[in-house]
Amino acid sequence: MTLSLRKMNISQFRCYEAVRLDLTDSEAGMVVLTGPNGAGKTNILEAVSLLVPGKGLRSADILEMKNRSAGPEDLWTISAEVETASGLPVRIGTGLDRDVKRRLIRINGKNAKTQNELSGFISAVWLTPQMDRLFLEGASARRKFLDRLVYAFEPEHVTRINRYDKAMRERLKLLLLDRADPSWLQSLEAQMSADAVSIAAARLALVAHLQQQVAGLGRAAPLFPQPHLALQGWVENAIPERPAVDVEDELKSKLAASRALDRAAGRTHEGIHRSDLQVSYAEKNMPADQSSTGEQKALLVSIILAHALMMQAEKGFVPIILLDEVAAHLDEARRHQLFDQLRALNAQIWLTGTDETVFASLHTAKFFRVDGGHVAPVGPLREVAL
């Protein structure tokens, strides 16, 4: 079965007052959104990305997402009918909560306690133009990119990440007090250490699985560079060499020993929040940050394709894939090879671009034209009610 959106309704979100996308009469795996720059194509992809745990592909504040022309009482909402990987229908909704200004999640008409409940029904990965500098910027963006891939493979990962981050914040608050309770600090450091080992192990496992798929991808799509992935971090480096319980105990000791330093600096010096994903162009033995702009883009696409192949092989389904302005930056030969790989995935893949002719070879895709807050189907789909 294919994990896919069948219908989506958007209200007072970004540039949209109200829009409805209907794919129920389509078996196509690819959805193409075309239109001029600034038309709202990425806003549609962001709406899809907000149906999975996290802050979406822009990591924006929830108050910023509201349509600027909306009235003070209007709230942005996104709802969708989803066909899960097992073929079951589920209704998912999210939007701004009127009372507490947080994001509300509803699944089959009932409020979810946490965003993590979404992971049992839907997952998604994405590439956006903002990620083109992923290899040139700090480690934080690369960790988030990696963890998003891990979420899709192991949904419990998001729970551990959130719990680790919460414990780390609470520990720092305690350290800034004149007399922090040592027993409470020990409890928080124990929680951080336990989650850190699990998080690092999940990251290592994903990187190993991805690397196994890279060789096969190289044979199927030889125009795309084969990435070599590695993790840099004390916990990740220690896990393959020592029992997990020993790594956990040593991290607890390191956290306890660094309390004064962390208090003075206002940040935590030890832990998996400082780890980094290192990527290189394998054939050239060249770090990704020293590769050309086009090679860096192609390396990112290769990682997404390898992840899709891994999910297909290990889980039997592929997450929804969102590719924002990816095809336009590839040469024609590489673009056709990308489309061939996407068609073979048995997945729902959303692509955006300014030029419809770039996607001319995708004969079975469903096209929508986007402009000025309006979305209209092109081809066999009926007109969208706006």
Tab-separated table of C-alpha atoms in Angstrom:
chain	number	residue	atom	x	y	z
A	1	MET	CA	0.000	0.000	0.000
A	2	THR	CA	1.004	3.632	-0.459
A	3	LEU	CA	0.951	6.202	2.326
A	4	SER	CA	-0.830	9.189	0.797
A	5	LEU	CA	-3.031	12.212	1.298
A	6	ARG	CA	-6.380	11.817	-0.447
A	7	LYS	CA	-7.909	15.188	0.466
A	8	MET	CA	-6.568	18.303	2.165
A	9	ASN	CA	-8.349	21.452	3.327
A	10	ILE	CA	-6.463	24.611	4.268
A	11	SER	CA	-8.032	27.640	5.935
A	12	GLN	CA	-6.484	31.040	6.841
A	13	PHE	CA	-2.993	29.563	6.482
A	14	ARG	CA	-0.194	31.687	5.009
A	15	CYS	CA	-1.457	33.161	1.702
A	16	TYR	CA	-4.563	30.974	1.634
A	17	GLU	CA	-7.996	31.934	2.865
A	18	ALA	CA	-9.515	28.608	1.864
A	19	VAL	CA	-8.333	25.911	-0.507
A	20	ARG	CA	-9.137	22.269	-1.083
A	21	LEU	CA	-7.012	19.648	-2.801
A	22	ASP	CA	-8.749	16.451	-3.863
A	23	LEU	CA	-6.783	13.412	-5.001
A	24	THR	CA	-9.424	10.768	-4.353
A	25	ASP	CA	-9.940	10.019	-8.042
A	26	SER	CA	-6.224	9.725	-8.671
A	27	GLU	CA	-3.893	6.783	-8.399
A	28	ALA	CA	-0.904	8.915	-9.337
A	29	GLY	CA	2.085	8.774	-7.071
A	30	MET	CA	3.302	12.265	-7.913
A	31	VAL	CA	1.647	15.623	-7.309
A	32	VAL	CA	3.161	18.614	-9.117
A	33	LEU	CA	2.539	22.216	-8.054
A	34	THR	CA	3.602	24.840	-10.583
A	35	GLY	CA	3.392	28.617	-10.569
A	36	PRO	CA	5.463	31.791	-10.341
A	37	ASN	CA	7.816	32.579	-7.478
A	38	GLY	CA	5.884	33.683	-4.398
A	39	ALA	CA	2.654	32.084	-5.579
A	40	GLY	CA	2.286	29.865	-2.500
A	41	LYS	CA	3.647	26.508	-3.674
A	42	THR	CA	5.914	26.050	-0.653
A	43	ASN	CA	3.010	26.989	1.634
A	44	ILE	CA	1.150	23.907	0.375
A	45	LEU	CA	4.151	21.695	1.150
A	46	GLU	CA	4.457	23.308	4.580
A	47	ALA	CA	0.808	22.473	5.253
A	48	VAL	CA	1.525	18.813	4.420
A	49	SER	CA	4.617	18.843	6.659
A	50	LEU	CA	2.540	20.067	9.605
A	51	LEU	CA	0.525	16.847	9.534
A	52	VAL	CA	3.545	14.985	10.988
A	53	PRO	CA	5.267	15.562	14.359
A	54	GLY	CA	7.476	18.637	14.556
A	55	LYS	CA	7.353	22.266	13.473
A	56	GLY	CA	7.100	21.663	9.735
A	57	LEU	CA	9.553	22.348	6.948
A	58	ARG	CA	10.035	26.011	7.897
A	59	SER	CA	10.198	25.486	11.696
A	60	ALA	CA	8.100	28.645	11.947
A	61	ASP	CA	6.274	30.055	14.944
A	62	ILE	CA	2.626	28.965	14.882
A	63	LEU	CA	1.393	32.557	15.135
A	64	GLU	CA	3.329	33.503	11.985
A	65	MET	CA	1.382	30.961	9.929
A	66	LYS	CA	-1.928	32.824	10.087
A	67	ASN	CA	-3.156	34.546	6.936
A	68	ARG	CA	-2.376	38.248	7.286
A	69	SER	CA	-5.779	39.287	5.952
A	70	ALA	CA	-7.637	37.043	8.412
A	71	GLY	CA	-9.745	38.578	11.146
A	72	PRO	CA	-8.693	38.535	14.802
A	73	GLU	CA	-11.054	35.646	15.556
A	74	ASP	CA	-9.976	33.541	12.583
A	75	LEU	CA	-7.667	30.576	13.219
A	76	TRP	CA	-5.529	28.743	10.686
A	77	THR	CA	-6.415	25.090	10.199
A	78	ILE	CA	-5.199	22.194	8.078
A	79	SER	CA	-7.131	18.947	7.765
A	80	ALA	CA	-6.567	15.884	5.627
A	81	GLU	CA	-7.923	12.488	4.801
A	82	VAL	CA	-4.978	10.109	4.841
A	83	GLU	CA	-4.627	6.578	3.559
A	84	THR	CA	-2.084	4.926	5.814
A	85	ALA	CA	0.590	2.518	4.631
A	86	SER	CA	-1.660	-0.344	5.739
A	87	GLY	CA	-4.553	0.985	3.661
A	88	LEU	CA	-6.625	2.335	6.545
A	89	PRO	CA	-8.311	5.753	6.236
A	90	VAL	CA	-7.649	8.303	8.982
A	91	ARG	CA	-8.657	11.946	9.408
A	92	ILE	CA	-5.922	14.252	10.696
A	93	GLY	CA	-6.265	17.908	11.582
A	94	THR	CA	-4.045	20.588	13.047
A	95	GLY	CA	-4.355	24.273	13.708
A	96	LEU	CA	-3.999	27.131	16.132
A	97	ASP	CA	-5.728	26.610	19.469
A	98	ARG	CA	-7.895	29.640	20.262
A	99	ASP	CA	-7.332	29.652	24.024
A	100	VAL	CA	-3.687	28.792	24.677
A	101	LYS	CA	-2.040	29.759	21.359
A	102	ARG	CA	-0.528	26.353	20.764
A	103	ARG	CA	-0.917	23.866	17.949
A	104	LEU	CA	-3.880	21.555	18.341
A	105	ILE	CA	-3.810	18.038	16.856
A	106	ARG	CA	-6.929	16.009	16.104
A	107	ILE	CA	-7.007	12.397	14.918
A	108	ASN	CA	-10.328	10.964	13.767
A	109	GLY	CA	-12.150	13.833	15.477
A	110	LYS	CA	-10.462	13.449	18.878
A	111	ASN	CA	-7.817	15.708	20.381
A	112	ALA	CA	-4.384	14.098	20.548
A	113	LYS	CA	-2.434	14.409	23.782
A	114	THR	CA	0.851	14.956	21.934
A	115	GLN	CA	2.057	15.413	18.367
A	116	ASN	CA	3.825	12.075	18.659
A	117	GLU	CA	0.505	10.276	18.157
A	118	LEU	CA	0.653	11.334	14.501
A	119	SER	CA	3.666	9.098	13.882
A	120	GLY	CA	1.472	6.004	14.014
A	121	PHE	CA	-0.378	7.147	10.897
A	122	ILE	CA	1.771	9.414	8.738
A	123	SER	CA	5.402	10.354	8.106
A	124	ALA	CA	7.110	12.706	5.677
A	125	VAL	CA	10.582	13.869	4.654
A	126	TRP	CA	11.499	16.915	2.589
A	127	LEU	CA	14.072	18.953	0.746
A	128	THR	CA	13.720	22.728	0.390
A	129	PRO	CA	15.933	25.445	-1.139
A	130	GLN	CA	16.787	26.587	2.403
A	131	MET	CA	18.515	23.237	2.909
A	132	ASP	CA	20.953	23.874	0.047
A	133	ARG	CA	23.438	25.262	2.596
A	134	LEU	CA	23.055	22.292	4.924
A	135	PHE	CA	26.689	21.232	4.526
A	136	LEU	CA	28.039	24.768	4.887
A	137	GLU	CA	26.257	25.826	8.066
A	138	GLY	CA	26.395	24.639	11.665
A	139	ALA	CA	25.807	21.127	12.962
A	140	SER	CA	22.334	21.912	14.316
A	141	ALA	CA	20.652	21.892	10.888
A	142	ARG	CA	22.354	18.619	9.942
A	143	ARG	CA	21.216	16.997	13.217
A	144	LYS	CA	17.637	18.084	12.545
A	145	PHE	CA	17.846	16.722	9.007
A	146	LEU	CA	19.179	13.387	10.265
A	147	ASP	CA	16.659	13.161	13.097
A	148	ARG	CA	13.787	13.793	10.668
A	149	LEU	CA	14.963	10.740	8.698
A	150	VAL	CA	15.200	8.741	11.929
A	151	TYR	CA	11.646	9.801	12.967
A	152	ALA	CA	10.266	8.277	9.769
A	153	PHE	CA	12.097	5.012	10.433
A	154	GLU	CA	11.654	4.830	14.219
A	155	PRO	CA	8.726	6.980	15.473
A	156	GLU	CA	9.762	6.636	19.136
A	157	HIS	CA	12.852	8.701	18.296
A	158	VAL	CA	10.861	11.946	18.457
A	159	THR	CA	9.686	11.114	21.988
A	160	ARG	CA	13.263	10.546	23.152
A	161	ILE	CA	14.503	13.751	21.494
A	162	ASN	CA	11.751	15.824	23.129
A	163	ARG	CA	12.344	14.201	26.522
A	164	TYR	CA	16.103	14.747	26.291
A	165	ASP	CA	15.649	18.410	25.327
A	166	LYS	CA	13.179	18.989	28.157
A	167	ALA	CA	15.499	17.402	30.740
A	168	MET	CA	18.410	19.473	29.419
A	169	ARG	CA	16.410	22.714	29.741
A	170	GLU	CA	15.266	21.840	33.258
A	171	ARG	CA	18.821	20.970	34.308
A	172	LEU	CA	20.116	24.343	33.098
A	173	LYS	CA	17.355	26.155	34.983
A	174	LEU	CA	18.314	24.308	38.153
A	175	LEU	CA	21.997	25.096	37.683
A	176	LEU	CA	21.209	28.800	37.568
A	177	LEU	CA	19.583	28.654	40.991
A	178	ASP	CA	21.693	29.552	44.033
A	179	ARG	CA	21.110	26.161	45.625
A	180	ALA	CA	20.192	23.516	43.102
A	181	ASP	CA	18.918	20.229	44.525
A	182	PRO	CA	21.697	17.646	43.796
A	183	SER	CA	19.271	14.726	43.793
A	184	TRP	CA	17.062	16.423	41.196
A	185	LEU	CA	20.106	17.228	39.085
A	186	GLN	CA	21.181	13.584	39.275
A	187	SER	CA	17.709	12.483	38.187
A	188	LEU	CA	17.709	14.811	35.184
A	189	GLU	CA	21.240	13.773	34.201
A	190	ALA	CA	20.265	10.114	34.436
A	191	GLN	CA	17.270	10.770	32.147
A	192	MET	CA	19.440	12.679	29.689
A	193	SER	CA	22.067	9.940	29.635
A	194	ALA	CA	19.571	7.132	29.071
A	195	ASP	CA	17.853	8.986	26.235
A	196	ALA	CA	21.166	10.116	24.756
A	197	VAL	CA	22.363	6.523	24.335
A	198	SER	CA	19.059	5.493	22.704
A	199	ILE	CA	19.079	8.541	20.402
A	200	ALA	CA	22.698	7.971	19.381
A	201	ALA	CA	22.060	4.270	18.751
A	202	ALA	CA	19.055	5.100	16.529
A	203	ARG	CA	21.122	7.626	14.567
A	204	LEU	CA	23.925	5.097	14.092
A	205	ALA	CA	21.490	2.419	12.951
A	206	LEU	CA	19.894	4.748	10.420
A	207	VAL	CA	23.248	5.822	8.986
A	208	ALA	CA	24.256	2.162	8.642
A	209	HIS	CA	20.972	1.314	6.875
A	210	LEU	CA	21.342	4.313	4.546
A	211	GLN	CA	24.878	3.373	3.665
A	212	GLN	CA	23.708	-0.107	2.672
A	213	GLN	CA	21.284	1.451	0.165
A	214	VAL	CA	23.791	3.878	-1.326
A	215	ALA	CA	25.583	1.245	-3.434
A	216	GLY	CA	22.334	0.046	-4.983
A	217	LEU	CA	21.290	3.616	-5.649
A	218	GLY	CA	24.610	4.222	-7.378
A	219	ARG	CA	23.862	1.392	-9.802
A	220	ALA	CA	20.295	2.554	-10.458
A	221	ALA	CA	21.071	6.286	-10.650
A	222	PRO	CA	24.755	6.582	-11.572
A	223	LEU	CA	24.489	10.309	-12.354
A	224	PHE	CA	23.879	11.065	-8.683
A	225	PRO	CA	26.932	11.128	-6.391
A	226	GLN	CA	27.197	8.417	-3.778
A	227	PRO	CA	27.335	9.979	-0.314
A	228	HIS	CA	29.398	8.583	2.529
A	229	LEU	CA	27.778	9.313	5.892
A	230	ALA	CA	29.346	9.294	9.345
A	231	LEU	CA	28.462	10.606	12.786
A	232	GLN	CA	30.736	12.732	14.910
A	233	GLY	CA	30.008	12.833	18.618
A	234	TRP	CA	31.371	11.377	21.817
A	235	VAL	CA	28.322	9.187	22.509
A	236	GLU	CA	28.025	7.968	18.901
A	237	ASN	CA	31.730	7.135	18.810
A	238	ALA	CA	31.626	5.265	22.119
A	239	ILE	CA	28.572	3.051	21.500
A	240	PRO	CA	30.159	0.655	18.960
A	241	GLU	CA	33.136	0.065	21.239
A	242	ARG	CA	31.575	-0.362	24.680
A	243	PRO	CA	28.431	-1.661	26.391
A	244	ALA	CA	25.608	0.879	26.295
A	245	VAL	CA	25.302	0.906	30.096
A	246	ASP	CA	28.968	1.928	30.406
A	247	VAL	CA	28.468	4.791	27.928
A	248	GLU	CA	25.378	5.894	29.851
A	249	ASP	CA	27.258	5.878	33.176
A	250	GLU	CA	30.184	7.839	31.756
A	251	LEU	CA	27.877	10.476	30.282
A	252	LYS	CA	26.227	10.872	33.683
A	253	SER	CA	29.679	11.418	35.192
A	254	LYS	CA	30.601	13.937	32.493
A	255	LEU	CA	27.376	15.880	33.051
A	256	ALA	CA	27.940	15.956	36.819
A	257	ALA	CA	31.532	17.087	36.374
A	258	SER	CA	30.564	19.901	33.992
A	259	ARG	CA	27.879	21.524	36.158
A	260	ALA	CA	29.964	24.559	37.079
A	261	LEU	CA	31.103	25.040	33.485
A	262	ASP	CA	27.560	24.673	32.150
A	263	ARG	CA	26.217	27.108	34.728
A	264	ALA	CA	28.829	29.727	33.813
A	265	ALA	CA	28.270	29.322	30.070
A	266	GLY	CA	24.487	28.893	30.222
A	267	ARG	CA	24.634	25.834	27.977
A	268	THR	CA	25.289	22.097	28.182
A	269	HIS	CA	28.707	21.030	26.940
A	270	GLU	CA	28.254	17.236	26.922
A	271	GLY	CA	25.631	15.226	25.073
A	272	ILE	CA	24.090	14.201	21.774
A	273	HIS	CA	22.778	17.740	21.116
A	274	ARG	CA	26.340	18.551	19.949
A	275	SER	CA	26.702	15.644	17.512
A	276	ASP	CA	27.177	16.220	13.788
A	277	LEU	CA	26.342	14.380	10.572
A	278	GLN	CA	29.363	14.313	8.271
A	279	VAL	CA	28.788	13.724	4.562
A	280	SER	CA	31.352	13.327	1.808
A	281	TYR	CA	31.275	12.694	-1.927
A	282	ALA	CA	32.527	9.094	-1.847
A	283	GLU	CA	33.900	8.827	-5.400
A	284	LYS	CA	35.992	11.979	-5.005
A	285	ASN	CA	36.763	11.397	-1.319
A	286	MET	CA	35.745	15.030	-0.827
A	287	PRO	CA	33.809	16.524	2.116
A	288	ALA	CA	30.390	17.756	1.034
A	289	ASP	CA	31.133	21.309	2.109
A	290	GLN	CA	34.017	21.405	-0.391
A	291	SER	CA	31.928	20.045	-3.261
A	292	SER	CA	30.251	22.280	-5.834
A	293	THR	CA	26.784	23.706	-5.200
A	294	GLY	CA	25.306	21.291	-7.736
A	295	GLU	CA	27.101	18.340	-6.176
A	296	GLN	CA	25.848	19.292	-2.711
A	297	LYS	CA	22.273	19.436	-4.013
A	298	ALA	CA	22.694	16.065	-5.714
A	299	LEU	CA	24.159	14.561	-2.512
A	300	LEU	CA	21.056	15.657	-0.589
A	301	VAL	CA	18.800	14.115	-3.231
A	302	SER	CA	20.838	10.895	-3.039
A	303	ILE	CA	20.333	10.735	0.735
A	304	ILE	CA	16.562	11.204	0.359
A	305	LEU	CA	16.416	8.503	-2.327
A	306	ALA	CA	18.520	6.113	-0.235
A	307	HIS	CA	16.204	6.753	2.722
A	308	ALA	CA	13.157	5.987	0.576
A	309	LEU	CA	14.734	2.719	-0.626
A	310	MET	CA	15.625	1.831	2.955
A	311	MET	CA	12.063	2.481	4.174
A	312	GLN	CA	10.675	0.440	1.303
A	313	ALA	CA	12.984	-2.479	2.113
A	314	GLU	CA	12.755	-2.351	5.921
A	315	LYS	CA	9.215	-1.054	6.572
A	316	GLY	CA	7.358	-1.892	3.376
A	317	PHE	CA	6.345	1.713	2.649
A	318	VAL	CA	7.864	5.075	1.800
A	319	PRO	CA	7.084	8.318	3.693
A	320	ILE	CA	5.424	11.138	1.792
A	321	ILE	CA	8.278	13.000	0.065
A	322	LEU	CA	8.168	16.785	-0.400
A	323	LEU	CA	10.637	18.184	-2.955
A	324	ASP	CA	10.527	21.968	-3.196
A	325	GLU	CA	12.172	23.421	-6.328
A	326	VAL	CA	14.503	20.429	-6.627
A	327	ALA	CA	14.158	19.502	-10.311
A	328	ALA	CA	14.870	22.979	-11.722
A	329	HIS	CA	18.423	22.945	-10.366
A	330	LEU	CA	19.357	19.636	-11.985
A	331	ASP	CA	20.612	19.176	-15.528
A	332	GLU	CA	18.247	17.383	-17.898
A	333	ALA	CA	19.938	13.968	-17.707
A	334	ARG	CA	20.054	14.003	-13.914
A	335	ARG	CA	16.469	15.253	-13.753
A	336	HIS	CA	15.174	12.380	-15.892
A	337	GLN	CA	17.109	9.910	-13.759
A	338	LEU	CA	15.577	11.440	-10.609
A	339	PHE	CA	12.073	11.132	-12.058
A	340	ASP	CA	12.722	7.487	-13.000
A	341	GLN	CA	13.745	6.738	-9.407
A	342	LEU	CA	10.747	8.579	-7.973
A	343	ARG	CA	8.324	6.723	-10.223
A	344	ALA	CA	9.734	3.397	-9.035
A	345	LEU	CA	9.219	4.138	-5.333
A	346	ASN	CA	5.468	3.494	-5.059
A	347	ALA	CA	5.153	6.609	-2.923
A	348	GLN	CA	3.293	9.897	-2.883
A	349	ILE	CA	5.763	12.577	-3.900
A	350	TRP	CA	5.014	16.296	-4.053
A	351	LEU	CA	7.144	18.459	-6.341
A	352	THR	CA	7.103	22.197	-6.979
A	353	GLY	CA	8.516	24.329	-9.770
A	354	THR	CA	7.965	27.497	-11.740
A	355	ASP	CA	8.086	25.831	-15.162
A	356	GLU	CA	5.582	23.116	-16.102
A	357	THR	CA	7.775	21.925	-18.976
A	358	VAL	CA	10.392	20.703	-16.482
A	359	PHE	CA	7.879	18.021	-15.442
A	360	ALA	CA	6.644	17.189	-18.959
A	361	SER	CA	7.863	13.592	-18.731
A	362	LEU	CA	5.690	12.891	-15.666
A	363	HIS	CA	2.681	11.870	-17.732
A	364	THR	CA	0.772	10.222	-14.881
A	365	ALA	CA	1.386	12.976	-12.306
A	366	LYS	CA	-1.434	15.237	-11.153
A	367	PHE	CA	-0.718	18.877	-11.810
A	368	PHE	CA	-2.002	21.895	-9.919
A	369	ARG	CA	-1.396	25.490	-10.924
A	370	VAL	CA	-0.791	27.790	-7.967
A	371	ASP	CA	-1.062	31.589	-8.101
A	372	GLY	CA	-2.062	34.342	-5.710
A	373	GLY	CA	-3.566	32.133	-3.039
A	374	HIS	CA	-5.529	30.036	-5.535
A	375	VAL	CA	-4.946	26.437	-6.565
A	376	ALA	CA	-6.492	24.924	-9.687
A	377	PRO	CA	-6.069	21.385	-11.022
A	378	VAL	CA	-4.626	20.918	-14.489
A	379	GLY	CA	-5.674	17.796	-16.334
A	380	PRO	CA	-8.239	15.180	-15.359
A	381	LEU	CA	-8.941	16.414	-11.801
A	382	ARG	CA	-12.111	18.427	-11.443
A	383	GLU	CA	-11.946	22.105	-10.575
A	384	VAL	CA	-10.947	22.812	-7.003
A	385	ALA	CA	-13.545	24.656	-4.949
A	386	LEU	CA	-11.881	27.719	-3.449
